[in-house]
CSV table of C-alpha atoms in Angstrom, one decimal:
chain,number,residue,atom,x,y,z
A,1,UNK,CA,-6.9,4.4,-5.5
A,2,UNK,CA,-6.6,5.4,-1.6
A,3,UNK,CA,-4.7,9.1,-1.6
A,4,UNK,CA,-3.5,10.5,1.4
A,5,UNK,CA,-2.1,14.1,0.9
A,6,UNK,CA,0.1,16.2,3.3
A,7,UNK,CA,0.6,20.3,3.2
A,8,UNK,CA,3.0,21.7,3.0
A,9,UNK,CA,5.7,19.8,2.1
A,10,UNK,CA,8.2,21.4,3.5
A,11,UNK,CA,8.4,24.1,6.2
A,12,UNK,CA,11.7,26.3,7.3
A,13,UNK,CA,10.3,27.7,10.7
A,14,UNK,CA,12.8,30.1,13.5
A,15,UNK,CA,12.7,28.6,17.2
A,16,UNK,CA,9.8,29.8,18.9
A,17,UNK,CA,7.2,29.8,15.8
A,18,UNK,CA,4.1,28.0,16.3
A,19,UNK,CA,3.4,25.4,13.2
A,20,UNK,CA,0.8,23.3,11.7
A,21,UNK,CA,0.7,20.9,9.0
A,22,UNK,CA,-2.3,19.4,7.3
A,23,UNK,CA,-3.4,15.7,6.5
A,24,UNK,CA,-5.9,15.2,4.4
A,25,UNK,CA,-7.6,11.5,3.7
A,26,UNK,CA,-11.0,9.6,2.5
A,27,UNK,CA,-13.8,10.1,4.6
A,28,UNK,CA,-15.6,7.2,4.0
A,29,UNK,CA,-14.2,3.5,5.6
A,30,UNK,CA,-12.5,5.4,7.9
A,31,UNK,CA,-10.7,3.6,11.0
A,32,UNK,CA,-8.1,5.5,12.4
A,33,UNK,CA,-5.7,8.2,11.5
A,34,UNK,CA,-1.4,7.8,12.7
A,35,UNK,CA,1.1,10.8,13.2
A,36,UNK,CA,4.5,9.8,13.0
A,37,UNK,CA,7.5,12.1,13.3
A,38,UNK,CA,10.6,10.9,11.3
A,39,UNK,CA,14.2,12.3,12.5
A,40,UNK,CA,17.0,11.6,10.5
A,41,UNK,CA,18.9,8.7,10.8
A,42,UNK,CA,16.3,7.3,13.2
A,43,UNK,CA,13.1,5.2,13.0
A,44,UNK,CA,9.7,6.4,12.6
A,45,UNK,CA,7.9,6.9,16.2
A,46,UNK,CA,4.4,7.2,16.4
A,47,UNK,CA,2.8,10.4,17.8
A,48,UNK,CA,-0.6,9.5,18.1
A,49,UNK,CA,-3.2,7.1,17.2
A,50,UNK,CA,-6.7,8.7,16.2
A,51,UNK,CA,-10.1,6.7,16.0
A,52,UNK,CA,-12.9,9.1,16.7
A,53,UNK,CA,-14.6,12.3,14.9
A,54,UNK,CA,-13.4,15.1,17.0
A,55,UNK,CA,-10.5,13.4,18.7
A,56,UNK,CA,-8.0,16.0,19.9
A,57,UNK,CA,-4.5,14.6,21.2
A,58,UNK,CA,-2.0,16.3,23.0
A,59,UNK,CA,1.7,15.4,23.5
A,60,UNK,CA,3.7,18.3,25.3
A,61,UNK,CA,4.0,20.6,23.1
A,62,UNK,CA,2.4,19.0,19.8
A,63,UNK,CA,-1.2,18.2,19.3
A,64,UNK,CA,-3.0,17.0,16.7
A,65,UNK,CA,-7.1,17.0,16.0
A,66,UNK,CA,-9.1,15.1,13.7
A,67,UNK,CA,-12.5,15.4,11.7
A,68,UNK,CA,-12.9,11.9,9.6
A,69,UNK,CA,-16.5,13.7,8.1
A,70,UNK,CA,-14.6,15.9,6.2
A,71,UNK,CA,-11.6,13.9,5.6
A,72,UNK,CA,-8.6,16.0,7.1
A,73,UNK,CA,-6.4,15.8,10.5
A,74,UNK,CA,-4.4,19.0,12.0
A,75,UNK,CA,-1.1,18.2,13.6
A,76,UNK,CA,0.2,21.7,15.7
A,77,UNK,CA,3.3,22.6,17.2
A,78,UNK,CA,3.5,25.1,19.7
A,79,UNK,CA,7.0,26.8,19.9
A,80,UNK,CA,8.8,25.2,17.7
A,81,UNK,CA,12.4,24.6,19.1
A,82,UNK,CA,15.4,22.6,16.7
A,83,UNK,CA,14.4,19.5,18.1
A,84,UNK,CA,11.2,19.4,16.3
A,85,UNK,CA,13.1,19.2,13.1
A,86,UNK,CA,12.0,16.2,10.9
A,87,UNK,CA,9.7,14.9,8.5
A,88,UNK,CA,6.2,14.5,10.4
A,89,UNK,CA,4.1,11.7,8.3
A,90,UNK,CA,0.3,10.8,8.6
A,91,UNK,CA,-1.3,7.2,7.7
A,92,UNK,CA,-4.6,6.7,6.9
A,93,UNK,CA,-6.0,3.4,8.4
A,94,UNK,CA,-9.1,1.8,6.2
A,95,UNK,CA,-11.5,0.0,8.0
A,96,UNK,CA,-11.5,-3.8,6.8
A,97,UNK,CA,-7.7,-3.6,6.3
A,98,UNK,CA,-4.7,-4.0,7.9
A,99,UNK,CA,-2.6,-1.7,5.8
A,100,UNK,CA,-1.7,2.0,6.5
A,101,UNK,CA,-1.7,4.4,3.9
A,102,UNK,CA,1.2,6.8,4.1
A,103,UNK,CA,1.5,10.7,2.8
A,104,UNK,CA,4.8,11.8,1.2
A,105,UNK,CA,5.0,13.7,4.8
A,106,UNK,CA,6.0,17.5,6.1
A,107,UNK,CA,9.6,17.9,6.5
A,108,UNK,CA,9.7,20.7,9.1
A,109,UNK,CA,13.4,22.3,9.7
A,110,UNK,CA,13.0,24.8,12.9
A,111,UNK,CA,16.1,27.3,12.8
A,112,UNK,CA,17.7,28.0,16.1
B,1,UNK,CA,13.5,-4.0,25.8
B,2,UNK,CA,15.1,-4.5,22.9
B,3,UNK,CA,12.6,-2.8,19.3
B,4,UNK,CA,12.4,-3.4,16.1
B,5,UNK,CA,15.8,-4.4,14.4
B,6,UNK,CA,16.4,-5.0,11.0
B,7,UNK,CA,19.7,-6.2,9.1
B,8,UNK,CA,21.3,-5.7,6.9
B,9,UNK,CA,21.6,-1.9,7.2
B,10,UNK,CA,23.1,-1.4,4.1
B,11,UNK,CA,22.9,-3.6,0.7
B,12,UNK,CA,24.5,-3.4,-2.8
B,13,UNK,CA,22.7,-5.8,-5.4
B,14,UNK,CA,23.3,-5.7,-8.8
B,15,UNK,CA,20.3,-5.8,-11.9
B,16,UNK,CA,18.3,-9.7,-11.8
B,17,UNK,CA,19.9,-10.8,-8.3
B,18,UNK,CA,17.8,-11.8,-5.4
B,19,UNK,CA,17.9,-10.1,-1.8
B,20,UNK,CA,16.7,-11.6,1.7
B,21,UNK,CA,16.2,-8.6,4.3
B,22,UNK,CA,15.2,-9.3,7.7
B,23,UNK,CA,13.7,-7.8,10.7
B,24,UNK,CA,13.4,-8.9,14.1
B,25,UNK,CA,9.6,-7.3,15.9
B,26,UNK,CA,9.4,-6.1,19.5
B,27,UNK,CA,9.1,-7.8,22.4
B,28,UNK,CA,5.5,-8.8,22.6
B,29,UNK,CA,4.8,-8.4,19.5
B,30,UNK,CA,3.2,-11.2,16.9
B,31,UNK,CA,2.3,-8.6,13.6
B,32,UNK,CA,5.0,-7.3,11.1
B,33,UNK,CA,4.5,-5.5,8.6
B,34,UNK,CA,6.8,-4.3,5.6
B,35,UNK,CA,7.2,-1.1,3.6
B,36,UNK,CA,9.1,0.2,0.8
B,37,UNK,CA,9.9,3.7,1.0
B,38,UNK,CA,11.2,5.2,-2.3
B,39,UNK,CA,13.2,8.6,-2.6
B,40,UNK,CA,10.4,11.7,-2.0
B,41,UNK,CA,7.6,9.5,-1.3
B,42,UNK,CA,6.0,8.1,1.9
B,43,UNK,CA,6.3,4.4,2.9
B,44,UNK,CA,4.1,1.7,0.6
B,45,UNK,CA,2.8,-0.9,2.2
B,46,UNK,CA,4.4,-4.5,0.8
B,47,UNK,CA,2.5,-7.0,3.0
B,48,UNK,CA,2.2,-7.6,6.6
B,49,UNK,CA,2.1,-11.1,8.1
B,50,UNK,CA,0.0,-13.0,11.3
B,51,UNK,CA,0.5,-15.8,12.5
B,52,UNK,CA,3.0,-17.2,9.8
B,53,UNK,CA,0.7,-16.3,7.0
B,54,UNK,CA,0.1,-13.2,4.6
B,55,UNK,CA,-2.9,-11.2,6.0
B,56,UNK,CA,-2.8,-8.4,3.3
B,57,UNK,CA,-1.0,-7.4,0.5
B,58,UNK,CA,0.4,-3.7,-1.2
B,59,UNK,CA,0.2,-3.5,-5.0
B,60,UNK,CA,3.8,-5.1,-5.4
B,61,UNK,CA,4.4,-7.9,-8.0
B,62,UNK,CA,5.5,-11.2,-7.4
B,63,UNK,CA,8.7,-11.1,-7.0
B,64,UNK,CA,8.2,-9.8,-3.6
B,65,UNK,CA,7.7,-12.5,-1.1
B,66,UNK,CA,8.0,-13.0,2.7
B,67,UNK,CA,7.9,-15.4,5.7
B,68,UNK,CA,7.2,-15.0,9.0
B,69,UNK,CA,9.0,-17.9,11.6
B,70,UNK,CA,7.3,-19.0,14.9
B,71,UNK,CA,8.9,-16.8,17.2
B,72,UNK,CA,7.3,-14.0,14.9
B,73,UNK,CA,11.1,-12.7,13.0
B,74,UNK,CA,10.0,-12.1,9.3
B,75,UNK,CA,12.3,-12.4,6.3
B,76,UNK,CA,11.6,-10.4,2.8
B,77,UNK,CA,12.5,-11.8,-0.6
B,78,UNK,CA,12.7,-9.5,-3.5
B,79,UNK,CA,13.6,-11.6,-6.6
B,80,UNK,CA,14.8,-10.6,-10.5
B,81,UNK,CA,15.5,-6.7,-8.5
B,82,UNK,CA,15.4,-3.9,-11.0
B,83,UNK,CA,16.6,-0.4,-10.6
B,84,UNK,CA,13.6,1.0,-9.4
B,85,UNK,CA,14.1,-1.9,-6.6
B,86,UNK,CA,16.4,0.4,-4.8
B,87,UNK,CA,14.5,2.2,-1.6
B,88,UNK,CA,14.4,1.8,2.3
B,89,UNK,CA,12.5,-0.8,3.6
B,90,UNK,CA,11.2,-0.6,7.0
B,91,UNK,CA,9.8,-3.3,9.1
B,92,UNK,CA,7.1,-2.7,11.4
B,93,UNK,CA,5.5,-4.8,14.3
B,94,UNK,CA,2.1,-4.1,16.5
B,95,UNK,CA,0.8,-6.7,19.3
B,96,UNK,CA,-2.7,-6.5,17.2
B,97,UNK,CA,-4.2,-4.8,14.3
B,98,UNK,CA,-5.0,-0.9,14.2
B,99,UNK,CA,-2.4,-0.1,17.4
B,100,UNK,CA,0.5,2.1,16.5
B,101,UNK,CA,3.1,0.4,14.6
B,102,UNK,CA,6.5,0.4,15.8
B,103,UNK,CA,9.4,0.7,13.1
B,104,UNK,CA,12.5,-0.4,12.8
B,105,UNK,CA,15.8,1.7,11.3
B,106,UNK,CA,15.2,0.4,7.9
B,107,UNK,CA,17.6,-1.4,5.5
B,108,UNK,CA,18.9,0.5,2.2
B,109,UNK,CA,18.7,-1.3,-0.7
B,110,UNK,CA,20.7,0.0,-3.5
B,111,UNK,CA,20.5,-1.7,-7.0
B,112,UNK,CA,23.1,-1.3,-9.7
């Protein structure tokens, strides 16, 4: 059984707080790692897309970097503001497969 | 550009009946895939379909079922529902395999 895991899972964060969540996945078959952040009421958007060992991806103020040796992904926010409030959910893509593998995702509240 | 749509957005079903949900993909985009997301838990893959055929498939009994039509719409089919039926199930589309999937809103299932 494929387990993707996701730390913490929750976070209550003040406006301005820098973040990071954790995403942790099996290192072997490895073909590409997904962020997605999930507001309420809304649909899952992606974030970023991660294929290769030491991939670091930058989106204003979030970033994300990935080590598939070691089987884990950073995602970081840098000053959090109450916008970035929502659940932030990694997928682990197997190679041979066309199926991603969800965590139970980070629900991150960022008080103003 | 119209995304991913999915209707109903909301569904009552009571204990042994059948439910058809459906979900429309991006513009441009031939691969949709399904997930049930239960209460607490991250999204489980169901199946994803190609082409009008069933590329790959969740652990999910039988009584789920799907279809995709020509122009690339998909329909899901969850027979005999039980309780434990009741989730959100997103839709998701891609132009090819291993690109960021895009979701739709999701339709609510609730069994009774």
């Amino acid at each position: 059984i494929l387990n993707v895991e996701q730390s913490p899972q929750s976070l209550h964060v003040q406006e301005g707080d820098s973040t990071n969540f954790t995403c942790s996945f099996p290192s072997s078959n490895f073909y590409a790692l997904h962020w997605y952040r999930w507001e309420t009421a809304k649909s899952p958007e992606a974030l970023f897309v991660m294929t290769l060992n030491g991939d670091e991806k930058k989106k204003g103020r979030i970033s994300a970097t990935l080590n598939t040796k070691e089987g884990y992904s950073y995602l970081y926010i840098k000053g959090s503001q109450p916008e970035d409030s929502a659940t932030y959910l990694c997928a682990f893509w197997m190679d041979s497969s066309y199926k991603l593998i969800f965590g139970s995702g980070t629900r991150l509240l960022v008080r103003p | 550009d119209a995304g991913v749509t999915q209707s109903p957005t909301h569904l009552i079903k009571t204990r042994g009946q059948q439910v058809t949900l459906r979900c429309s993909p991006k513009s441009g985009h031939d691969t949709v895939s399904w997930y049930q997301q239960a209460l607490g838990q991250g999204p489980q893959f169901i199946f994803q379909y190609y082409e009008e055929e069933e590329r790959q498939r969740g652990n999910f009994p039988d009584r789920f079922s799907g279809h995709q039509f020509p122009n690339y719409s998909s329909e899901l089919n969850v027979n005999a529902l039980l309780l434990g039926d009741s989730a959100l199930y997103l839709c998701a589309s891609s132009p090819e395999w291993a690109n960021e999937q895009f979701f739709g809103p999701g339709t609510r299932l609730t069994v009774l």
